[in-house]
PDB file of C-alpha atoms in Angstrom:
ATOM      1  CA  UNK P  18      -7.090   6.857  30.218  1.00 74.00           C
ATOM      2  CA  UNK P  19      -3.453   5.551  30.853  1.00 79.00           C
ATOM      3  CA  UNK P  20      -3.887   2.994  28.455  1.00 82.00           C
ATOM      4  CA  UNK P  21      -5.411   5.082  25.999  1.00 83.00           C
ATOM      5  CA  UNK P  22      -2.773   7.597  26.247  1.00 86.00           C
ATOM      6  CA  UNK P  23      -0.017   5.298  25.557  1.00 87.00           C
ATOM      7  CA  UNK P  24      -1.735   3.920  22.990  1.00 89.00           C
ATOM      8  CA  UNK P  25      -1.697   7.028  21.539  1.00 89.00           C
ATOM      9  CA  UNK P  26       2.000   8.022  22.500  1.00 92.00           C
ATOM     10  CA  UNK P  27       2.755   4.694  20.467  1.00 92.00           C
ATOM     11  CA  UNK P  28       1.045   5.548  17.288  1.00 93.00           C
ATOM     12  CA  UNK P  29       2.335   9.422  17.316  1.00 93.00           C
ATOM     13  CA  UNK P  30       5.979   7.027  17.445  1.00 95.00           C
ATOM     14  CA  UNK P  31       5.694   5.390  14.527  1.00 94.00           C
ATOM     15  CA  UNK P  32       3.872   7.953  12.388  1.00 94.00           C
ATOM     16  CA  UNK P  33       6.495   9.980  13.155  1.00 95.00           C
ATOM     17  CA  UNK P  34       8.890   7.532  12.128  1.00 94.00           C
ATOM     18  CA  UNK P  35       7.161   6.944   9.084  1.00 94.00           C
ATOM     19  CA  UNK P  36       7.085  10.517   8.030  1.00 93.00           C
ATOM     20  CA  UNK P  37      10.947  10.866   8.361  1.00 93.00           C
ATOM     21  CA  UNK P  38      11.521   7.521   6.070  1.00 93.00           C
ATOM     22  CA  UNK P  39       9.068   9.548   3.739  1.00 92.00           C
ATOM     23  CA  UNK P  40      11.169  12.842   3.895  1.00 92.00           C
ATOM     24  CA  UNK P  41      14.332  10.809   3.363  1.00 91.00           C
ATOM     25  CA  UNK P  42      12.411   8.917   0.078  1.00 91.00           C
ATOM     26  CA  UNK P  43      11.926  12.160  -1.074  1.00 89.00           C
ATOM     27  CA  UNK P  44      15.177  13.959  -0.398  1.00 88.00           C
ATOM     28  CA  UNK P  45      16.347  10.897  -2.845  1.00 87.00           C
ATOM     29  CA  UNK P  46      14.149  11.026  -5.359  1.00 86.00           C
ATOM     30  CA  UNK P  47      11.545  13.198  -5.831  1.00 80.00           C
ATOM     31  CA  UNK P  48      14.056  16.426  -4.606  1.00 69.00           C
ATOM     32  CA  UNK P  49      13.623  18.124  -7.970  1.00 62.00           C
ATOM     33  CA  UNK P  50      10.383  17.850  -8.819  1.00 66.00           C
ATOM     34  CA  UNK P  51       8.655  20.733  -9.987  1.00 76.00           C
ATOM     35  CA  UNK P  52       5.176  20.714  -7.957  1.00 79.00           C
ATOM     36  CA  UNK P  53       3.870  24.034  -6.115  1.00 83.00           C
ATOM     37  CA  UNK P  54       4.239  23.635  -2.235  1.00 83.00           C
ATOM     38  CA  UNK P  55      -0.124  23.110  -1.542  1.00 87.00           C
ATOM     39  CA  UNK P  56       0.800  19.513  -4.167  1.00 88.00           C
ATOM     40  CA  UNK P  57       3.513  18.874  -1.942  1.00 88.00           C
ATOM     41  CA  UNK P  58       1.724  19.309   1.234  1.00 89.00           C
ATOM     42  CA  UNK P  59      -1.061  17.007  -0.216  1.00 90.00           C
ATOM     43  CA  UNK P  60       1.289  14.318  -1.152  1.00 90.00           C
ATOM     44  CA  UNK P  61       2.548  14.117   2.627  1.00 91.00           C
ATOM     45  CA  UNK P  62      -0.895  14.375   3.664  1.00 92.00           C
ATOM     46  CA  UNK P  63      -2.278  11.370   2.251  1.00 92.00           C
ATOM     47  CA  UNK P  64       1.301   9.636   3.232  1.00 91.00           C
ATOM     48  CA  UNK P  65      -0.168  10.405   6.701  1.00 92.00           C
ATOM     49  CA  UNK P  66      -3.334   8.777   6.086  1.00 92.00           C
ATOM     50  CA  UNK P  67      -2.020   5.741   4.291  1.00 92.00           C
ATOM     51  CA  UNK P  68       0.129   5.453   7.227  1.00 92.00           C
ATOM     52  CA  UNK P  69      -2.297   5.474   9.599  1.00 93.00           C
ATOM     53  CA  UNK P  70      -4.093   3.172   7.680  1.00 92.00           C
ATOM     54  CA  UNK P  71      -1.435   0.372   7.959  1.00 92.00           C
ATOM     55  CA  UNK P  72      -0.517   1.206  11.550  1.00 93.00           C
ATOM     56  CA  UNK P  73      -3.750   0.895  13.013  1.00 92.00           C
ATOM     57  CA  UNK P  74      -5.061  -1.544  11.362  1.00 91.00           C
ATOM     58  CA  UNK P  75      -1.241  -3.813  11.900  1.00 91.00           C
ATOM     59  CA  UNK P  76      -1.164  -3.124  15.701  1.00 92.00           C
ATOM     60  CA  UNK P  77      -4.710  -3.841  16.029  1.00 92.00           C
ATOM     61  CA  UNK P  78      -3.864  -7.420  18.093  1.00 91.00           C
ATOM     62  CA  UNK P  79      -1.401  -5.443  20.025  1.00 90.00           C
ATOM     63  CA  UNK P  80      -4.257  -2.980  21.082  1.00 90.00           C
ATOM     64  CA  UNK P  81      -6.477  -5.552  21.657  1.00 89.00           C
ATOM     65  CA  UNK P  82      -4.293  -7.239  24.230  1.00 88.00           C
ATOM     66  CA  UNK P  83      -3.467  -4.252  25.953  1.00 84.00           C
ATOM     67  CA  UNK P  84      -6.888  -3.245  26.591  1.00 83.00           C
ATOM     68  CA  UNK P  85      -8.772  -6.476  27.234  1.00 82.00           C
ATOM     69  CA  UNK P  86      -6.342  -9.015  28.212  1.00 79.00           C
ATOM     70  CA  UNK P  87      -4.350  -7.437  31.224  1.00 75.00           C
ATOM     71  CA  UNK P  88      -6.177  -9.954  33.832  1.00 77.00           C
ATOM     72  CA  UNK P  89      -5.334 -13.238  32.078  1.00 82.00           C
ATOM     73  CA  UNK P  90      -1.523 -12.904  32.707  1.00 83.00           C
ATOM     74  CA  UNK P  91       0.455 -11.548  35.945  1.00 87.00           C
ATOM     75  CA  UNK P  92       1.843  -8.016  35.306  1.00 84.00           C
ATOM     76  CA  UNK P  93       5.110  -8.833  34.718  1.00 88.00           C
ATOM     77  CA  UNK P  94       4.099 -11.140  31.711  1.00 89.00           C
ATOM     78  CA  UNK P  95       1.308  -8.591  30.613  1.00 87.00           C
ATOM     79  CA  UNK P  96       4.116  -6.213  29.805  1.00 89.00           C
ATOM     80  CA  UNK P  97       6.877  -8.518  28.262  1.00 91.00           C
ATOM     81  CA  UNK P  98       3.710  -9.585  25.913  1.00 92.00           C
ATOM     82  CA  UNK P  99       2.963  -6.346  25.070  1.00 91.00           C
ATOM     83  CA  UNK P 100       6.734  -5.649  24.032  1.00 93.00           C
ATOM     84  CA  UNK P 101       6.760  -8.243  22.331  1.00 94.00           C
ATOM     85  CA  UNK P 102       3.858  -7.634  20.057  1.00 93.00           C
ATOM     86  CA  UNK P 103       5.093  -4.570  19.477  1.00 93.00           C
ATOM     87  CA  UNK P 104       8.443  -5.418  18.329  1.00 95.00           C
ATOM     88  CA  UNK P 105       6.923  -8.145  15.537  1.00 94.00           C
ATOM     89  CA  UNK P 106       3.956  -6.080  14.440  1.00 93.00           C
ATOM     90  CA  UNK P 107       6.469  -3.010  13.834  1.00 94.00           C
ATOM     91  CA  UNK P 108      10.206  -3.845  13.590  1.00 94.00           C
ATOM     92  CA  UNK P 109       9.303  -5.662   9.946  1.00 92.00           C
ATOM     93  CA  UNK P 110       7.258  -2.845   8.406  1.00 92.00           C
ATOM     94  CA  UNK P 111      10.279   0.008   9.272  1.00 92.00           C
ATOM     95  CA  UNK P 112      12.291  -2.909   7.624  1.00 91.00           C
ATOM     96  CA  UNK P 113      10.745  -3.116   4.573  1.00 89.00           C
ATOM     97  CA  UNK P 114      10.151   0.670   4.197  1.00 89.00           C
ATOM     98  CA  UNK P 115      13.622   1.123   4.878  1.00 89.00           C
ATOM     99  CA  UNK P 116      15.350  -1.204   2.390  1.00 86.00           C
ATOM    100  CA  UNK P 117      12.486  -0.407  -0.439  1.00 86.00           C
ATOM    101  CA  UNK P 118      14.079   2.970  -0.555  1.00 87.00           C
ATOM    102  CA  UNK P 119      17.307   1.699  -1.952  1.00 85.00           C
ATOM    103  CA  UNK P 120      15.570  -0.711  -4.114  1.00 83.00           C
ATOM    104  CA  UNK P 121      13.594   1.928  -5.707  1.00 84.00           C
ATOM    105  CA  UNK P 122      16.506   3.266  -7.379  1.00 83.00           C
ATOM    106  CA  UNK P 123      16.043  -0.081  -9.521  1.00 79.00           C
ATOM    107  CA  UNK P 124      12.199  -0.661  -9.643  1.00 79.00           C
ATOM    108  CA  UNK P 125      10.642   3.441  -9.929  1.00 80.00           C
ATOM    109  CA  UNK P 126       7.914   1.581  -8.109  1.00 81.00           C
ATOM    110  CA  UNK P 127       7.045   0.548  -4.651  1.00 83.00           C
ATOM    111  CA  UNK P 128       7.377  -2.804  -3.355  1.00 78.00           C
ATOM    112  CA  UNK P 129       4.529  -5.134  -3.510  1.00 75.00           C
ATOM    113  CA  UNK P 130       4.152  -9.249  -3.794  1.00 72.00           C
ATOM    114  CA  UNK P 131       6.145  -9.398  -6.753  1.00 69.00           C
ATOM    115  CA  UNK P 132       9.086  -8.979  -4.578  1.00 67.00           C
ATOM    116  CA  UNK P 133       9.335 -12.396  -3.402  1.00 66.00           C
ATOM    117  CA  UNK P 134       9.041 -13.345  -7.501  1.00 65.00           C
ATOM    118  CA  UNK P 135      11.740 -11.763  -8.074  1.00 62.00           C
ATOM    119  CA  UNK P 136      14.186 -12.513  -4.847  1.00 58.00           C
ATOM    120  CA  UNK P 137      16.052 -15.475  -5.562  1.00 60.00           C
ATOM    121  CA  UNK P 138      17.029 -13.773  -9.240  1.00 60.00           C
ATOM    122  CA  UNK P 139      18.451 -10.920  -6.683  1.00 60.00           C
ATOM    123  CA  UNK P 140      20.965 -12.498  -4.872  1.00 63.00           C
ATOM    124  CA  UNK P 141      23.705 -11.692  -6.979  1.00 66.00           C
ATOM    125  CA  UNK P 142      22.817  -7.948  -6.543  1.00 67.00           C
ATOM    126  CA  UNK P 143      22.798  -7.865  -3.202  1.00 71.00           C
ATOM    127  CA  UNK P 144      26.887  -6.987  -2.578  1.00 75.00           C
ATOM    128  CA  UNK P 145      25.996  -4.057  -4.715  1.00 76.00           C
ATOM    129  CA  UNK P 146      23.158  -3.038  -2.906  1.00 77.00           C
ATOM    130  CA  UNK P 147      25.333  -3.058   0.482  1.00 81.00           C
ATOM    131  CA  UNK P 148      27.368  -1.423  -1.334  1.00 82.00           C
ATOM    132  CA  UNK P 149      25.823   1.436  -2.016  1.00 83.00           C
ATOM    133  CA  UNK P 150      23.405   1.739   0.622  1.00 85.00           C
ATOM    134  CA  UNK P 151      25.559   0.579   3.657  1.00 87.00           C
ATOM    135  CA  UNK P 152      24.177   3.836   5.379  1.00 90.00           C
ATOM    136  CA  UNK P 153      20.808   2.916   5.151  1.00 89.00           C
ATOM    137  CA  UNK P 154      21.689  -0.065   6.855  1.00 89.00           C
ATOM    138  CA  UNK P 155      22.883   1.699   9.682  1.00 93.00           C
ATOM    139  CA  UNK P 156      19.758   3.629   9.753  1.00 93.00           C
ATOM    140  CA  UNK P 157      17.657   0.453   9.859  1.00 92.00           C
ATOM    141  CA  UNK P 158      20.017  -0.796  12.846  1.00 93.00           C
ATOM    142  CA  UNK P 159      19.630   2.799  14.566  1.00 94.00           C
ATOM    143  CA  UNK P 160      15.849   2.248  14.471  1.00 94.00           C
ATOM    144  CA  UNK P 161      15.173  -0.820  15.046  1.00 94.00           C
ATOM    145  CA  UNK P 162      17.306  -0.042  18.361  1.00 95.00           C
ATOM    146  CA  UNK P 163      15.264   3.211  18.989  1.00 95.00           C
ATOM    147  CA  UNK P 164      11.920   1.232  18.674  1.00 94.00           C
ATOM    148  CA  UNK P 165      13.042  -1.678  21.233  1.00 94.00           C
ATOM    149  CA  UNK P 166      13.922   0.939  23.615  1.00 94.00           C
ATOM    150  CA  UNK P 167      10.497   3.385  22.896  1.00 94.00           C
ATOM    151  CA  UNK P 168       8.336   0.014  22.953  1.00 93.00           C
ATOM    152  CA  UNK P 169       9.503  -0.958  26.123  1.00 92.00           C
ATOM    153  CA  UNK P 170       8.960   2.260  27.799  1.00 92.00           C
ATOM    154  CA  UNK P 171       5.665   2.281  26.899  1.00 90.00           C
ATOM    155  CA  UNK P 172       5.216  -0.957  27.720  1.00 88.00           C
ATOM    156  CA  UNK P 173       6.322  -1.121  30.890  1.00 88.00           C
ATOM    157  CA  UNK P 174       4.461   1.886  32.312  1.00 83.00           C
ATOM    158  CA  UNK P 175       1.039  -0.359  30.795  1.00 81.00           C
ATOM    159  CA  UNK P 176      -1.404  -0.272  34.598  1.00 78.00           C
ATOM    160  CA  UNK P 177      -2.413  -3.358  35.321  1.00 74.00           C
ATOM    161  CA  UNK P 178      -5.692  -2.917  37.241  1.00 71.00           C
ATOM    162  CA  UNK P 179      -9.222  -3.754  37.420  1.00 63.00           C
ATOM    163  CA  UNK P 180     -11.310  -2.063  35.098  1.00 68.00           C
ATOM    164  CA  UNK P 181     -15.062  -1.605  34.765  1.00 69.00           C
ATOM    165  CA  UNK P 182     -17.304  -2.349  32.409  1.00 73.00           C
ATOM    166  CA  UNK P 183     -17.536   2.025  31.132  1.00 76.00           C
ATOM    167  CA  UNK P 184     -13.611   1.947  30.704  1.00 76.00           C
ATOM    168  CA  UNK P 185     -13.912  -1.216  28.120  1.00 76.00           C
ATOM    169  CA  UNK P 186     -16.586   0.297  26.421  1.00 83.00           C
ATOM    170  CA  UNK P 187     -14.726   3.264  25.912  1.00 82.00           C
ATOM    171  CA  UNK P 188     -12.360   1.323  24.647  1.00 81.00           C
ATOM    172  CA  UNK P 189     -14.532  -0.406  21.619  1.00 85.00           C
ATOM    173  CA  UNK P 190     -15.831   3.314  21.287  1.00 85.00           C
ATOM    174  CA  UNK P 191     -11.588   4.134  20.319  1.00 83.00           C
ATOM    175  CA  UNK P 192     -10.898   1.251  18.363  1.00 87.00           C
ATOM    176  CA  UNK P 193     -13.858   1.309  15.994  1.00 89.00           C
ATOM    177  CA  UNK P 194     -13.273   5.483  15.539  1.00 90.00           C
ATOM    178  CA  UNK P 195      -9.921   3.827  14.764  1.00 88.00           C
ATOM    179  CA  UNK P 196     -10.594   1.990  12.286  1.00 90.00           C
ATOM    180  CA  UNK P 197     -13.401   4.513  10.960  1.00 90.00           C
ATOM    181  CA  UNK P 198     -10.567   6.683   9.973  1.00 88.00           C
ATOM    182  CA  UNK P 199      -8.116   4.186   8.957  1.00 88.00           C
ATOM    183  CA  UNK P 200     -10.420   3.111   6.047  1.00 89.00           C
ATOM    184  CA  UNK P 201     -11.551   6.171   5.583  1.00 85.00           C
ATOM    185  CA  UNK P 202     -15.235   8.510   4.948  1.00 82.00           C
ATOM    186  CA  UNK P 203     -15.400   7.774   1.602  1.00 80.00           C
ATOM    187  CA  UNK P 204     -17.076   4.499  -0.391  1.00 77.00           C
ATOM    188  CA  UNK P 205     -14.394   2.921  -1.163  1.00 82.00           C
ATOM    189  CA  UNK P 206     -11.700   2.274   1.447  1.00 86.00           C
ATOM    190  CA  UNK P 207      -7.888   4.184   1.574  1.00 87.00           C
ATOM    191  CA  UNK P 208      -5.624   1.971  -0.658  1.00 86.00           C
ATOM    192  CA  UNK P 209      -2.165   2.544  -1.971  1.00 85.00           C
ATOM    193  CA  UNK P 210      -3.644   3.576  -5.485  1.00 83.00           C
ATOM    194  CA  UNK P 211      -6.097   5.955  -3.887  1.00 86.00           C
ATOM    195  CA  UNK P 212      -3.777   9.219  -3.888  1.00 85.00           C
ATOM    196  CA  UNK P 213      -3.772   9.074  -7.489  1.00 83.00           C
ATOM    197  CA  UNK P 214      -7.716  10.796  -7.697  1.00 84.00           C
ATOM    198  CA  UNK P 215      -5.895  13.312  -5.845  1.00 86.00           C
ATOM    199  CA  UNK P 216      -2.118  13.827  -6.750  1.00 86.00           C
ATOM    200  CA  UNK P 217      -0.115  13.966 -10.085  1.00 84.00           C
ATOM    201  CA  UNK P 218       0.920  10.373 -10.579  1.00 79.00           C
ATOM    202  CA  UNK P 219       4.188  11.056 -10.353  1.00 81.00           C
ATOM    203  CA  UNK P 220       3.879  11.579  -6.512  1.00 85.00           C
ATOM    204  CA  UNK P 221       2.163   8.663  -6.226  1.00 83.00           C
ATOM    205  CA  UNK P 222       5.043   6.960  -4.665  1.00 87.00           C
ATOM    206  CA  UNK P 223       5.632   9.132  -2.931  1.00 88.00           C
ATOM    207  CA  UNK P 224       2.367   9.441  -1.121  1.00 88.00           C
ATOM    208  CA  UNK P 225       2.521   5.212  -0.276  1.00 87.00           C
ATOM    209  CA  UNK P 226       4.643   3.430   1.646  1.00 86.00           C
ATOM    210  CA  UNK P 227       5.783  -0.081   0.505  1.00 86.00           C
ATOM    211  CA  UNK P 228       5.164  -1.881   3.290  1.00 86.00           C
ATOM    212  CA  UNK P 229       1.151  -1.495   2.821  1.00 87.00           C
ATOM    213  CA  UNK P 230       1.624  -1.323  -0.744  1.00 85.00           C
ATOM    214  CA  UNK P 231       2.986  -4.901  -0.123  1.00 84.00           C
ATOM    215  CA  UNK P 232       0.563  -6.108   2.858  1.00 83.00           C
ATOM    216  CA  UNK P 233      -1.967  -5.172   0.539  1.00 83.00           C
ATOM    217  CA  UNK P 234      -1.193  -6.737  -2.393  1.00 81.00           C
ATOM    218  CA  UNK P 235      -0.431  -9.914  -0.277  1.00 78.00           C
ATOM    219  CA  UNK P 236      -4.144  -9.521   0.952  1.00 78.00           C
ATOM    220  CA  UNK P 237      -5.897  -9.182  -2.448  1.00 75.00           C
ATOM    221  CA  UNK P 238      -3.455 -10.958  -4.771  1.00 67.00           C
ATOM    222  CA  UNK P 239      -5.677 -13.767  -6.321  1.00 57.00           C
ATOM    223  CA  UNK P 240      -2.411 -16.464  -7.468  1.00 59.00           C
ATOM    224  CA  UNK P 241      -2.084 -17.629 -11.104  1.00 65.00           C
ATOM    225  CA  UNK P 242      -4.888 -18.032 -13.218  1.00 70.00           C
ATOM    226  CA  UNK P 243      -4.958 -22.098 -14.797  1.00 77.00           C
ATOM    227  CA  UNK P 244      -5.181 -21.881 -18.777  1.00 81.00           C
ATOM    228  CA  UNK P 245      -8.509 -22.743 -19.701  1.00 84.00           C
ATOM    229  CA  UNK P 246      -8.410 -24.921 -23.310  1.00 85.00           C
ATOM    230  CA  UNK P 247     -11.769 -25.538 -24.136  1.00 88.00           C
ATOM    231  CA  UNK P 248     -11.652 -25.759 -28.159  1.00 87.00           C
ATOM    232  CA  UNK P 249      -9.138 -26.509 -30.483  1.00 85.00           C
ATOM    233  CA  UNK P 250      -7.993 -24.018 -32.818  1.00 81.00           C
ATOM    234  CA  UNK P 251      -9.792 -25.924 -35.558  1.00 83.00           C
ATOM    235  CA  UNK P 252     -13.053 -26.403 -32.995  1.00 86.00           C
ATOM    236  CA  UNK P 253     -12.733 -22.335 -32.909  1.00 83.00           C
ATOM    237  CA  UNK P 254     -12.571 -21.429 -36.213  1.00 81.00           C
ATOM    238  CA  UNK P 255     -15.146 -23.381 -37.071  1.00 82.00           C
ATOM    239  CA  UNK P 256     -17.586 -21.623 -34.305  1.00 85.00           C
ATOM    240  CA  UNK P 257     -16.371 -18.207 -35.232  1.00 80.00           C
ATOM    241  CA  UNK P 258     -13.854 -17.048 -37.435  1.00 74.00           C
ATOM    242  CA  UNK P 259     -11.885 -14.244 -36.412  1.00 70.00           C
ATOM    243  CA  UNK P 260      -9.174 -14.850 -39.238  1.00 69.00           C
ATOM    244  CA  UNK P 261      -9.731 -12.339 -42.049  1.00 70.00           C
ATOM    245  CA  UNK P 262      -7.791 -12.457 -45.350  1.00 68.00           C
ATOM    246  CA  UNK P 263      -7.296  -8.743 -46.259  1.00 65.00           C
ATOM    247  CA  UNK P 264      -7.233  -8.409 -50.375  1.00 65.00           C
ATOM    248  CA  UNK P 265      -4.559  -6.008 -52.100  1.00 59.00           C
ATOM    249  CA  UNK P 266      -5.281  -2.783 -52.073  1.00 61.00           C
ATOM    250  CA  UNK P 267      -6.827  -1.750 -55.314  1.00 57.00           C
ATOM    251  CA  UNK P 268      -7.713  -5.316 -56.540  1.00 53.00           C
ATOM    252  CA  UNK P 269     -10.476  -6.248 -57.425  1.00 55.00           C
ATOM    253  CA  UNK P 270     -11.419  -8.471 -54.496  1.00 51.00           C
ATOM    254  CA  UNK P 271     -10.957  -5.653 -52.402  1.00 53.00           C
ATOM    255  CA  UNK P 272     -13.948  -3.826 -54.183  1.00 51.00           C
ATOM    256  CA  UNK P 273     -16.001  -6.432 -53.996  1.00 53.00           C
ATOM    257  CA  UNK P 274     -15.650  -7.251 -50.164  1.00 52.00           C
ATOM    258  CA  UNK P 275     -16.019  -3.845 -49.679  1.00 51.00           C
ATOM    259  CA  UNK P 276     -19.229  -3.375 -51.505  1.00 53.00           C
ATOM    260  CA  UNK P 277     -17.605   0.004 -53.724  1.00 52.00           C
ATOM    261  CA  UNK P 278     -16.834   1.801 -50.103  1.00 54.00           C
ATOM    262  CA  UNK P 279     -13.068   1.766 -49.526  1.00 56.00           C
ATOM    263  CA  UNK P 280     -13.647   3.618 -46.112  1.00 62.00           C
ATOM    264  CA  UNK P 281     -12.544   0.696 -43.573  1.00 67.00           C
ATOM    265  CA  UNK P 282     -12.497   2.009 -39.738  1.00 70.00           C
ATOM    266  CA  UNK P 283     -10.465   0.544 -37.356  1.00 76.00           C
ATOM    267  CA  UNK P 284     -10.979  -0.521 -33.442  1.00 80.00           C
ATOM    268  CA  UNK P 285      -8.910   0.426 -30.608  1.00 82.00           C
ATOM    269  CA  UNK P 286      -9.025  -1.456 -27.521  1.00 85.00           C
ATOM    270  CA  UNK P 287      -7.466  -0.085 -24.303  1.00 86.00           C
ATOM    271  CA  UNK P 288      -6.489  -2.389 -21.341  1.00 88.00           C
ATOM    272  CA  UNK P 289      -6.416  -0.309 -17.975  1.00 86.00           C
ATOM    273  CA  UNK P 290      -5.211  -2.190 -15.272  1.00 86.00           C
ATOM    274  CA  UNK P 291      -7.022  -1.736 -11.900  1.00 83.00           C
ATOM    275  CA  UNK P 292      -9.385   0.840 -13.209  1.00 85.00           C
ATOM    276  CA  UNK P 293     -12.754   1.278 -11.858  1.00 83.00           C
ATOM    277  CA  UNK P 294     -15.066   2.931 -14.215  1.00 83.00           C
ATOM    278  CA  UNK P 295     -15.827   5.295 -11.451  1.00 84.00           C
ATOM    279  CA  UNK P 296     -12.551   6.861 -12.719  1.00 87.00           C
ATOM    280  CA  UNK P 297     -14.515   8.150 -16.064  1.00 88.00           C
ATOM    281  CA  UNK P 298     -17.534   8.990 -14.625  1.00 89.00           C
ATOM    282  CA  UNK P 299     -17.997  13.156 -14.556  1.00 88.00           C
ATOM    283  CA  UNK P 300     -20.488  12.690 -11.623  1.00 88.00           C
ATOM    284  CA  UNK P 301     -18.541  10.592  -9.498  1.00 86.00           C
ATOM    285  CA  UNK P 302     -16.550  12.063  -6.705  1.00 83.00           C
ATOM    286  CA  UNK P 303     -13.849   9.261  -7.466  1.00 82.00           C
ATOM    287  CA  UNK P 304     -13.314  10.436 -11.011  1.00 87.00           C
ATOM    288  CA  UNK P 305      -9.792  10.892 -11.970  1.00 86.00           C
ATOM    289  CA  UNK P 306      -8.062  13.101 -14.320  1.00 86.00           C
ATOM    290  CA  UNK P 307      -8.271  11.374 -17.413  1.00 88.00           C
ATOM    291  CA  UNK P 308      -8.652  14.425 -20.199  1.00 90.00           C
ATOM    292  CA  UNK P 309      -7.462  11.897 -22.995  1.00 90.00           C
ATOM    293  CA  UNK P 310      -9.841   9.319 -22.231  1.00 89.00           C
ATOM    294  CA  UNK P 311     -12.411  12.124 -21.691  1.00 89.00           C
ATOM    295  CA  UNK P 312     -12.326  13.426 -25.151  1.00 89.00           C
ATOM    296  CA  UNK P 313     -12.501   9.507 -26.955  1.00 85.00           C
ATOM    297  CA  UNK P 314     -15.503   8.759 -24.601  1.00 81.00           C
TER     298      UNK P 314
END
């Protein structure tokens, strides 16, 4: 259980480095919100889970090593693998968590793929930003130095030993409970806009952190779409015409495309981005608060 329990040690680490980046986010920025304490308590609850989520599922190689791979290598290089692993998995998410809290002053969003749209156009900015978050530079320094030191502890206490074929298959038994709870009991997996079925949308950042909010949208982003011209406008109009010459009110064309009934009804269309219809649905347990979209239904 050595393994196990270091393991263990490692992710109580970084969740608990995680949850202090999340207390700092919101000592910034969320410090006078009005939500009762049980909201609050919520919002750092599913920060908990989506940090999990991204932890687990990030260090998975590094878990996999440890557990499975200890024989291939002598101890010596077991161990300085293992550190390793755990310094490029990690060091890079606190980095991006850390620096997306200053650059949320500018965006009021987390960080995801867009930010390497929009990084060359930055440069300039970035004196400023030094500027006026030098200290959460230091802070980044401070932890990356805290997390060389904690990952090598760990690492080099790692046994090195001969294990049996029980011990590996308790193993598999921890990693898949693992990732059980990193995606989550319900049907659809834990993503960065799941805490909004549950929290006031203004939380919502709060809840996330940007680097899975970026990791993620890395994962699923889908590139540029290429412009598809099939017709001409001519070839369109032709087909089906969607161009409508309205008449002057109270002429007489108007009454006579009308057919005497003056009454003309109009058509809304709303554009939701990333919304399932599960969200509407009054017998889904994934259905949102939506009491606007509720009463237009």
């Amino acid at each position: 259980m050595q393994k196990t329990r270091k393991i263990l040690f490692l992710l109580g680490f970084l969740l608990a480095l995680f949850t202090g980046f999340r207390l700092l986010f919101a000592a910034l920025y969320f410090y006078a919100g009005n939500y009762e304490t049980a909201i609050w308590l919520k919002a750092f609850y599913w920060g908990l889970r989506i940090d999990f989520t991204l932890l687990f599922v990030a260090n998975l190689p590094l878990f996999l090593f440890i557990f499975f791979l200890d024989n291939i290598f002598k101890p010596e290089v077991y161990k300085r693998i293992s550190w390793l692993l755990a310094c490029i998995v990690n060091i890079p998410l606190v980095l991006i968590e850390l620096l997306d809290i200053g650059y949320f002053r500018y965006i009021q969003r987390r960080s995801n793929m867009d930010l390497f749209t929009v990084a060359g156009d930055a440069i300039p900015a970035y004196k400023q930003f030094i500027a006026d978050f030098w200290w959460l530079l230091l802070i980044a320094g401070g932890a990356v130095f805290i997390m060389i030191r904690v990952f090598k502890k760990i690492t080099c206490a790692l046994p090195v030993e001969a294990t049996s074929w029980k011990q590996k298959l308790t193993w598999v038994g921890f990693l898949i409970m693992g990732l059980v709870l990193a995606r989550g009991l319900q049907s659809r997996p834990i993503i960065p806009a799941t805490p909004f079925l549950y929290l006031p949308a203004g939380l919502q950042p709060l809840s996330v952190n940007s680097s899975y909010s970026l990791v993620y949208s890395l994962i699923k982003g889908e590139g540029r779409l290429a412009i598809k011209d099939y017709f001409s406008g001519e070839e369109l109009d032709q087909l089906y015409k969607i161009r409508k010459k309205i008449p002057v009110k109270g002429s007489r064309a108007e009454a006579d495309s009308s057919g005497g009934n003056s009454v003309r009804k109009n058509i809304v269309i709303f554009i939701l981005e990333s919304f399932a219809k599960e969200y509407l649905d009054p017998a889904d347990p994934l259905k949102a608060e939506t009491p606007f979209l509720d009463s237009i239904a």
